[in-house]
Coordinates of C-alpha atoms in Angstrom, one line a residue:
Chain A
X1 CA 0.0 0.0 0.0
X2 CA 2.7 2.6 1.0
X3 CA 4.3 1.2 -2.0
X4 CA 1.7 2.0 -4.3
X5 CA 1.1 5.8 -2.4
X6 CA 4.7 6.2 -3.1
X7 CA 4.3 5.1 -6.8
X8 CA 1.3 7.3 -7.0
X9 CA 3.1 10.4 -5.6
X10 CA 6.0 9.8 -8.1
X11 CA 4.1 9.6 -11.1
X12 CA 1.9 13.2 -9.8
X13 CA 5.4 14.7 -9.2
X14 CA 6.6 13.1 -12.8
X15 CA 3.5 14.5 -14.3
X16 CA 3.8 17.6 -12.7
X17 CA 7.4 18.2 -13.1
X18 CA 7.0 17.4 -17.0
X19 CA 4.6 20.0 -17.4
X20 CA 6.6 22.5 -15.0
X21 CA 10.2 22.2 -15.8
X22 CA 10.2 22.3 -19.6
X23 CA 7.4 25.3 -19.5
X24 CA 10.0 27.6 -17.6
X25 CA 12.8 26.9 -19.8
X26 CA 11.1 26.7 -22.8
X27 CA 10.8 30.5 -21.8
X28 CA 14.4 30.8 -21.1
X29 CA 14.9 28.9 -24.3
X30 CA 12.3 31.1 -26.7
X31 CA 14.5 34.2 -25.3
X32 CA 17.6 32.9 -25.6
X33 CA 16.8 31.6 -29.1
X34 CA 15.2 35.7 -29.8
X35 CA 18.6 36.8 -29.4
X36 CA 20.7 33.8 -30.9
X37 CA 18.1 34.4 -34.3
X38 CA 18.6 38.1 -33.9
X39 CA 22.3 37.3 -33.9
X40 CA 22.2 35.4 -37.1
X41 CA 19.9 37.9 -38.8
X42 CA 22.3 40.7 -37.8
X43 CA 25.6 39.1 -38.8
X44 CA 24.0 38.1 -42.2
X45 CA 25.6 39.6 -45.2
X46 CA 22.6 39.2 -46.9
X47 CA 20.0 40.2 -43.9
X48 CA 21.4 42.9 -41.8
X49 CA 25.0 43.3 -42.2
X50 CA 25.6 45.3 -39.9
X51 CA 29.1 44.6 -39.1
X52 CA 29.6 46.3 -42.4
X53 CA 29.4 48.9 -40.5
X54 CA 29.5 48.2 -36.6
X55 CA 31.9 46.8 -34.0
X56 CA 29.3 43.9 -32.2
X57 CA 31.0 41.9 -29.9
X58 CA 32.0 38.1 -31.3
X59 CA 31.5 40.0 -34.7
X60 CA 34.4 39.2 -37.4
X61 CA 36.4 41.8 -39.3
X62 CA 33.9 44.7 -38.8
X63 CA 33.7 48.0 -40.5
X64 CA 33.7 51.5 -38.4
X65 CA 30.6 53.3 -40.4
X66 CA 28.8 53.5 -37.3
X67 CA 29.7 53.5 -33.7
X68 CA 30.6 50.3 -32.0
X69 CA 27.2 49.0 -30.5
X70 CA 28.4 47.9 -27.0
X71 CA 26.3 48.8 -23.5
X72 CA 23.2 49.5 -26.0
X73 CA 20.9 48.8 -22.3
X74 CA 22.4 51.8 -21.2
X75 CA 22.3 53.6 -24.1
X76 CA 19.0 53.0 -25.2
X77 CA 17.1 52.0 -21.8
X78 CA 13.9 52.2 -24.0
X79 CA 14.1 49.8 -26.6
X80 CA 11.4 51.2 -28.7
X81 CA 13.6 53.8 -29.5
X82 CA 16.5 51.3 -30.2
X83 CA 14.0 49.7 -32.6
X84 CA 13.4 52.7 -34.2
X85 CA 16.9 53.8 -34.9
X86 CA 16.7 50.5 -36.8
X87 CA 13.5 50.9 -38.4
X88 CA 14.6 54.1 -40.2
X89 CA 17.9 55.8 -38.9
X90 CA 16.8 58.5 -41.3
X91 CA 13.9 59.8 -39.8
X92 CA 16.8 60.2 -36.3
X93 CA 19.3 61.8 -38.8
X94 CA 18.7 62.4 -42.2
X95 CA 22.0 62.3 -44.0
X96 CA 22.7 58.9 -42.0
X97 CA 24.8 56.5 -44.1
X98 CA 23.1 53.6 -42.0
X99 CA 20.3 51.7 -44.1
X100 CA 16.5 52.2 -43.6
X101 CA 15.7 48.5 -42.7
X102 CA 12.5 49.0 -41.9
X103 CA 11.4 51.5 -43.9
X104 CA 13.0 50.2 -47.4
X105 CA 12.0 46.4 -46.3
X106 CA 15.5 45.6 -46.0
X107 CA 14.4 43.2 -42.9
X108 CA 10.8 42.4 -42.0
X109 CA 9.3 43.8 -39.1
X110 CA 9.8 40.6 -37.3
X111 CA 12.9 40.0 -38.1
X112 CA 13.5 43.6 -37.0
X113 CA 12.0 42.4 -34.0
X114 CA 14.8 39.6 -33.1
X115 CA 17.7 41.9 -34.3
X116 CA 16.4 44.5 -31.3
X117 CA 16.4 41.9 -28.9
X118 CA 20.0 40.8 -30.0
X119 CA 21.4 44.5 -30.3
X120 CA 19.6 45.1 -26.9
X121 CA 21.8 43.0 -25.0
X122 CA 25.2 44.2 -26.5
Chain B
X15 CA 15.8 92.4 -36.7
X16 CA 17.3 88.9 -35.8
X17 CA 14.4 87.7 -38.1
X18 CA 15.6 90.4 -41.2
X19 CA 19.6 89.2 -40.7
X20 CA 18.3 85.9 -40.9
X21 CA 16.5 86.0 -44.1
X22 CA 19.5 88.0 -45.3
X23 CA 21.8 85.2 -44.4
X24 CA 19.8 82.9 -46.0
X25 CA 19.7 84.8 -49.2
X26 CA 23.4 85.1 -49.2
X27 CA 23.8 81.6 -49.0
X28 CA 21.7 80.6 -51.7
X29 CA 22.6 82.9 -54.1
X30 CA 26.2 82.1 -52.9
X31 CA 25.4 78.3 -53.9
X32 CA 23.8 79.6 -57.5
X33 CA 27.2 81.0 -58.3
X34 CA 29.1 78.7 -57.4
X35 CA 31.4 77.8 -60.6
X36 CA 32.5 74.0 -61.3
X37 CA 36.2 75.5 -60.4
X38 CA 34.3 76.5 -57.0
X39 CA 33.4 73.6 -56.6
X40 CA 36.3 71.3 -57.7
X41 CA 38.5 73.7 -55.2
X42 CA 36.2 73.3 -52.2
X43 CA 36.3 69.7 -53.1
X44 CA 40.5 69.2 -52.9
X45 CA 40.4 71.0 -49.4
X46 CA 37.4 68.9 -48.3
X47 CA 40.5 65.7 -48.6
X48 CA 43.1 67.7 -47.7
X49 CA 41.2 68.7 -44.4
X50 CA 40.1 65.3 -44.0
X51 CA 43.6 63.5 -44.6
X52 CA 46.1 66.2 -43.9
X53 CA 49.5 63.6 -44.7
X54 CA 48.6 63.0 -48.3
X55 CA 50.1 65.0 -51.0
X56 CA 47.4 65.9 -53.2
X57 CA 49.1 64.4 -56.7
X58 CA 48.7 61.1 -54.3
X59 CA 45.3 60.5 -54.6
X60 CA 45.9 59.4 -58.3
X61 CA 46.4 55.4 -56.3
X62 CA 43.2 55.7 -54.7
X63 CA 42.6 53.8 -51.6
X64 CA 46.3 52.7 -51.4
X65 CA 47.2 56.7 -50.9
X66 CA 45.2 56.6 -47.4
X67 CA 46.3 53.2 -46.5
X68 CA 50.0 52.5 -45.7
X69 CA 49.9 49.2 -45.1
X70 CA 48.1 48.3 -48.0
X71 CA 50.2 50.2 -50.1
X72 CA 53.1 48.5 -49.5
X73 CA 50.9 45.1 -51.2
X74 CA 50.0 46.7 -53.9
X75 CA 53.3 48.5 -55.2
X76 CA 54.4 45.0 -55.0
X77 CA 51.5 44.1 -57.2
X78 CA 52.3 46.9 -59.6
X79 CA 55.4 45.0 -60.0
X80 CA 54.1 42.7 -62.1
X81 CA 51.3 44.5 -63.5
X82 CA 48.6 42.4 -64.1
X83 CA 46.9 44.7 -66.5
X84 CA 50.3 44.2 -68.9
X85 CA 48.6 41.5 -71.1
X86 CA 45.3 44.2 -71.3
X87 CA 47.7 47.2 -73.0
X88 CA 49.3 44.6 -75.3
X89 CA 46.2 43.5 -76.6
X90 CA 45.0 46.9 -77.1
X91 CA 47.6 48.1 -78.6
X92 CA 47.5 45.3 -81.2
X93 CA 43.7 46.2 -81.9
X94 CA 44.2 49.5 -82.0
X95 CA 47.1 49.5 -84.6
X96 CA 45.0 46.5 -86.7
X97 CA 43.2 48.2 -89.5
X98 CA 39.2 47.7 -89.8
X99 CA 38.2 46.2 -92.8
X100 CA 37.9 49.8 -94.6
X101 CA 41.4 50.0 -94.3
X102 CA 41.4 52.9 -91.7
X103 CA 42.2 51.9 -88.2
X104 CA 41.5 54.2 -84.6
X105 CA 44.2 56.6 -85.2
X106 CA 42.3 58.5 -87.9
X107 CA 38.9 59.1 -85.3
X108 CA 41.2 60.8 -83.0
X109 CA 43.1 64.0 -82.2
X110 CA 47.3 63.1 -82.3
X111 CA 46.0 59.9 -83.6
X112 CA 44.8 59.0 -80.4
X113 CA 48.2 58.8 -78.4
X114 CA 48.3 60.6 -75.4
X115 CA 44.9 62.3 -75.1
X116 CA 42.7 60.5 -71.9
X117 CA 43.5 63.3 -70.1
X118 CA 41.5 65.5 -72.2
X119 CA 38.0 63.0 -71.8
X120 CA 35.4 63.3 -71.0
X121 CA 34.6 66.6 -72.5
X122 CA 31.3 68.7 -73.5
X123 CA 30.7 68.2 -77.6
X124 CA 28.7 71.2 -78.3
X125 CA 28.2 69.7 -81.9
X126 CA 25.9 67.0 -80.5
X127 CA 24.9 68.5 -77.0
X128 CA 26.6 65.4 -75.4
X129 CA 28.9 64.7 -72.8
X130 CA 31.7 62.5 -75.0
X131 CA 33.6 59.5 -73.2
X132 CA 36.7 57.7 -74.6
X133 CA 34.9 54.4 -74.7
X134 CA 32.1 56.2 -76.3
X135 CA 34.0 57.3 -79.0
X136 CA 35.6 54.5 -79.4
X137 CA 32.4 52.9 -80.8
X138 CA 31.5 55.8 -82.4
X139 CA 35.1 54.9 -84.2
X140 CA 33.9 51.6 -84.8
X141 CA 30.3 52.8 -86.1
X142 CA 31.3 55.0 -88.5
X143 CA 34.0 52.9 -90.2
X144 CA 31.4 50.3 -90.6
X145 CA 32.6 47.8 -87.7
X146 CA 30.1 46.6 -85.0
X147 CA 30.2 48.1 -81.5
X148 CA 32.1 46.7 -78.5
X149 CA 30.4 46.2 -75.4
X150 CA 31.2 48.5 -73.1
X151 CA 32.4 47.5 -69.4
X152 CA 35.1 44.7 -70.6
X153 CA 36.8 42.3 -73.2
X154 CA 38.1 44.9 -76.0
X155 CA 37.4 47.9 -75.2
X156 CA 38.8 47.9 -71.9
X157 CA 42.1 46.7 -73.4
X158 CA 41.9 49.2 -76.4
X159 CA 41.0 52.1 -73.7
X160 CA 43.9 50.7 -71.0
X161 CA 46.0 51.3 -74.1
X162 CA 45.1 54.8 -74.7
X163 CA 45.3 55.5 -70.7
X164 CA 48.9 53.7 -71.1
X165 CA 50.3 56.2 -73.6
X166 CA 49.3 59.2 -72.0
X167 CA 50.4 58.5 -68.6
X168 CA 51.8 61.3 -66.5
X169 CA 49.4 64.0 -68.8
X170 CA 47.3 66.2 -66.5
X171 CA 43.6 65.8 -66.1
X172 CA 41.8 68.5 -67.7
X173 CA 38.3 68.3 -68.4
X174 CA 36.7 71.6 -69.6
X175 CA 33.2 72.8 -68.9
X176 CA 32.4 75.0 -72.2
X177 CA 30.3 77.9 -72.1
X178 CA 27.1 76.6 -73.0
X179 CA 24.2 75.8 -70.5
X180 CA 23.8 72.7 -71.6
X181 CA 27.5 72.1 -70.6
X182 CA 26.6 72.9 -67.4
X183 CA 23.2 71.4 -67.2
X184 CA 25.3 68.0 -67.7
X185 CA 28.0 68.7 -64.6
X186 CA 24.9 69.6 -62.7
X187 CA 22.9 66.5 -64.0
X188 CA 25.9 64.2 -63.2
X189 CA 26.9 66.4 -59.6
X190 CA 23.2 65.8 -58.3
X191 CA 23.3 62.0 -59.0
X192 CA 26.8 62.0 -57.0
X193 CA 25.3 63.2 -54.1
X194 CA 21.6 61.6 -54.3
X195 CA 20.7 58.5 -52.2
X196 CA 19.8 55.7 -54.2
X197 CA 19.0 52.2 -53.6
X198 CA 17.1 50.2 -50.8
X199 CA 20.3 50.8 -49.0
X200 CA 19.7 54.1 -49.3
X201 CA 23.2 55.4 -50.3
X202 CA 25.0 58.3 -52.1
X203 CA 28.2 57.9 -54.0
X204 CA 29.4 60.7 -51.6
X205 CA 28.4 59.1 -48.9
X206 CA 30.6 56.1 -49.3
X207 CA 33.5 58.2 -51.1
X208 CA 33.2 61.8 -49.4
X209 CA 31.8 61.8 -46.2
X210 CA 33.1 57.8 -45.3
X211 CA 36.1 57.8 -47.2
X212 CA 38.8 56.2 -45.1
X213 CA 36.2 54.0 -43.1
X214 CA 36.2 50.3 -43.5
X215 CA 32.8 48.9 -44.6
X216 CA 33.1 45.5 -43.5
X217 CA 37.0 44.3 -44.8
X218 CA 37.0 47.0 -47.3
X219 CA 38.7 50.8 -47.0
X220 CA 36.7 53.3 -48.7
X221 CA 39.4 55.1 -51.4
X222 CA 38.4 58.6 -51.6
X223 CA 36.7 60.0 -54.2
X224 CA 39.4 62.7 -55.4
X225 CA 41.5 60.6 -57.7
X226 CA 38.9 58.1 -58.6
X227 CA 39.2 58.2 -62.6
X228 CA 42.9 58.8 -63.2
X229 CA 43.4 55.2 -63.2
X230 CA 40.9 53.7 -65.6
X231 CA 40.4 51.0 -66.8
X232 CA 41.5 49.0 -64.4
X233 CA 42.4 45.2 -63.5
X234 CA 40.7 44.2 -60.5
X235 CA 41.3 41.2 -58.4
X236 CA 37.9 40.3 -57.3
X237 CA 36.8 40.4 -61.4
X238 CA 40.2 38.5 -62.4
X239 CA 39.4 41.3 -65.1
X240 CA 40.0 44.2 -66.3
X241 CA 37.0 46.7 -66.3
X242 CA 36.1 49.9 -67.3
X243 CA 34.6 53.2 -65.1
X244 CA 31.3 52.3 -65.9
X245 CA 31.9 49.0 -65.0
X246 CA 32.8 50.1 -61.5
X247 CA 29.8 52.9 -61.7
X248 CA 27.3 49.3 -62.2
X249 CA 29.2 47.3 -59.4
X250 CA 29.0 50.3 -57.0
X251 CA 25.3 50.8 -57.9
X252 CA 24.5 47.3 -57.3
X253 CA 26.4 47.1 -53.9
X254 CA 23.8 49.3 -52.5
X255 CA 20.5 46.9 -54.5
X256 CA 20.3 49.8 -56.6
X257 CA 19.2 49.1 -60.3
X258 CA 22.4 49.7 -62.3
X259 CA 21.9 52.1 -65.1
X260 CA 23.1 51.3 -68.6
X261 CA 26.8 52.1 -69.3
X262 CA 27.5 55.2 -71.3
X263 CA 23.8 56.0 -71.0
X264 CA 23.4 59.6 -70.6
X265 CA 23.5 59.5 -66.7
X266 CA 26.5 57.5 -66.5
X267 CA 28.7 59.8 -69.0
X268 CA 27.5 62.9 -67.1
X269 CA 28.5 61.4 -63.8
X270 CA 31.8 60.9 -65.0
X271 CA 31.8 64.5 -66.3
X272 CA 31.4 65.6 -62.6
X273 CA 33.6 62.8 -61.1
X274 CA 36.6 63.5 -63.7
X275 CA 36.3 67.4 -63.4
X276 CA 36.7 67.0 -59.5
X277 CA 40.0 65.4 -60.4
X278 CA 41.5 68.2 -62.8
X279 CA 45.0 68.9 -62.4
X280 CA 45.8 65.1 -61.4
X281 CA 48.0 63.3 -63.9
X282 CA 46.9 60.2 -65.6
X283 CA 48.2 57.1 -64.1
X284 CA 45.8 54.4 -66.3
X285 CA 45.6 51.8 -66.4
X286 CA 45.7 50.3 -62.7
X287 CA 45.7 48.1 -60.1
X288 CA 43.1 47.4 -57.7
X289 CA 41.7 44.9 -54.9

């Protein structure tokens, strides 16, 4: 009888646990993954490319266009605005060399998206 | 008051940019480089990127060493010198029979209300003596032009602006396009070669634009080819998902109206050697 409670407690926990565990990493994960995507969109000669321009940390050979984009949290605290520089850096400055993605459909709006989320955390 | 010294200002300013002569221009142009790279000589921006970039200068002297456009003036020199099937051959199109005269292209022909290039007239050559037309940003015509660049080497730049407001609507045309963003990338030629110059973009230096036709054609590693201007004009265009415009159509020649006046007073150094 104990036997069988014991069972019957192991398989609630097991139940319990594999709906639990995996929900709170799959957040961690889906995050994690925003920024790694963001990451590959960004490096991407043929998406964003902005090392043509930017220092990024981990980034090969970059170019020096634009400022390095390091402590971008601190820099741009609201990230809306840090989505918007990306958007359209024209509408910010309107001789900027850097490339309307968002505006000219250089990147779609959710790839803009994950490219924020990657930049943010720079 | 403040408002009426304004207005004044303003005034001033743009009437100061309506007179301003290509010669203004070209000056205020030289300074701009010599502001923004204060160690080059001025006669040293004929090498293009390789004037602003010591290390990679050193490379490509070496490279000059063994000139990889050599096999480019041979071949035009043998085309130039073969006679079309009329009998006549290049040397009666042009003025000195066409030896040692680049420096003098593009110019103004008032005759036809046209900005003229050298590749231009070289089909024009062809055309008239009853031979088909060579296409125009490789193969031949890139050898037979590297071969008129290579005989008057170390001649000085010197594109004229006539008197004629068409002349000047063509420097205009072609100054406006230099300076216009294009392209989903949104860029200017200035922005890359003005305002940039010196930056990396990715791997790459950007040469500045002072200098930038005193060495065409040339033979470029990344084509394992020689090219022509307008070949470069098309790659440069296409680098920013612009849609390329047709060499030695009229925007092209007009752009290198404005680009090669910028340069007067630089000697020719054609044909060259680029990355």
């Amino acid at each position: 009888m104990r036997k069988m409670v014991a069972a019957f407690v192991t398989a609630v926990v097991c139940t319990l646990g594999a709906l639990m565990v995996p929900a709170a990493s799959s957040m961690a994960e889906e995050a994690q993954s925003a920024v790694e995507q963001g990451k590959a969109i960004a490096f991407d000669r043929k998406g964003g490319n902005c090392l043509a321009c930017h220092m990024i940390a981990t980034g090969d050979l970059p170019g020096n266009i634009g400022p390095p984009l390091v402590a971008m949290a601190q820099r741009f605290p609201d990230k809306a605005k840090l989505r918007a520089q990306i958007w359209d850096a024209t509408a910010i400055n309107p001789h900027s060399a850097m490339p309307p993605f968002g505006k000219n459909r250089i990147l779609t709006e959710e790839q803009i998206d994950l490219v924020t989320e990657f930049i943010y955390v720079q | 008051m403040k408002r009426m010294v304004t207005v004044f200002l303003g005034a001033a300013l743009v009437a100061g940019l309506a007179w301003a002569t290509p010669e203004d221009d070209r000056q205020a142009f030289v300074e701009y480089f010599q502001n923004r790279f204060p160690d080059v000589a001025v006669a040293d921006y004929i090498n293009g990127v390789y004037a602003i970039d010591p290390g990679a200068y050193e490379q490509w002297v070496q490279i000059e060493e063994f000139a990889p456009y050599e096999l480019a003036i041979a071949e035009g020199k043998e085309l130039f010198e073969t006679p079309f099937a009329n009998g006549k051959t290049y040397a009666d199109c042009f003025p000195n029979g066409g030896i040692g005269i680049r420096q003098n292209y593009p110019y103004f022909d008032t005759a036809t209300g046209q900005v003229k290039t050298l590749e231009l007239e070289i089909n024009e050559c062809r055309e008239k003596n009853g031979e088909k037309p060579l296409g125009y940003k490789k193969g031949p015509i890139a050898s037979i032009s590297a071969y008129m660049a290579f005989t008057s080497r170390g001649q000085v730049l010197d594109v004229k602006i006539p008197d004629d407001p068409r002349a000047m609507a063509a420097y205009e045309h072609g100054k406006e396009f230099y300076y216009s963003k294009r392209g989903q990338l949104n860029f200017s030629c200035a922005d890359c070669h003005v305002s940039n110059s010196g930056m990396m973009i990715r791997a790459d230096r950007l040469s500045p634009a002072l200098g930038h036709p005193t060495h065409f054609p040339v033979y470029r590693s990344k084509w394992n080819d020689m090219g022509t201007l307008h070949r470069r004009f098309d790659g440069c265009n296409k680098q920013v998902r612009a849609v390329p415009l047709k060499a030695q159509g009229e925007e092209y020649r007009d752009l290198e109206y404005f680009v090669t006046y910028m340069s007067n007073g630089l000697v020719i150094n054609g044909p060259g050697a680029r990355k």
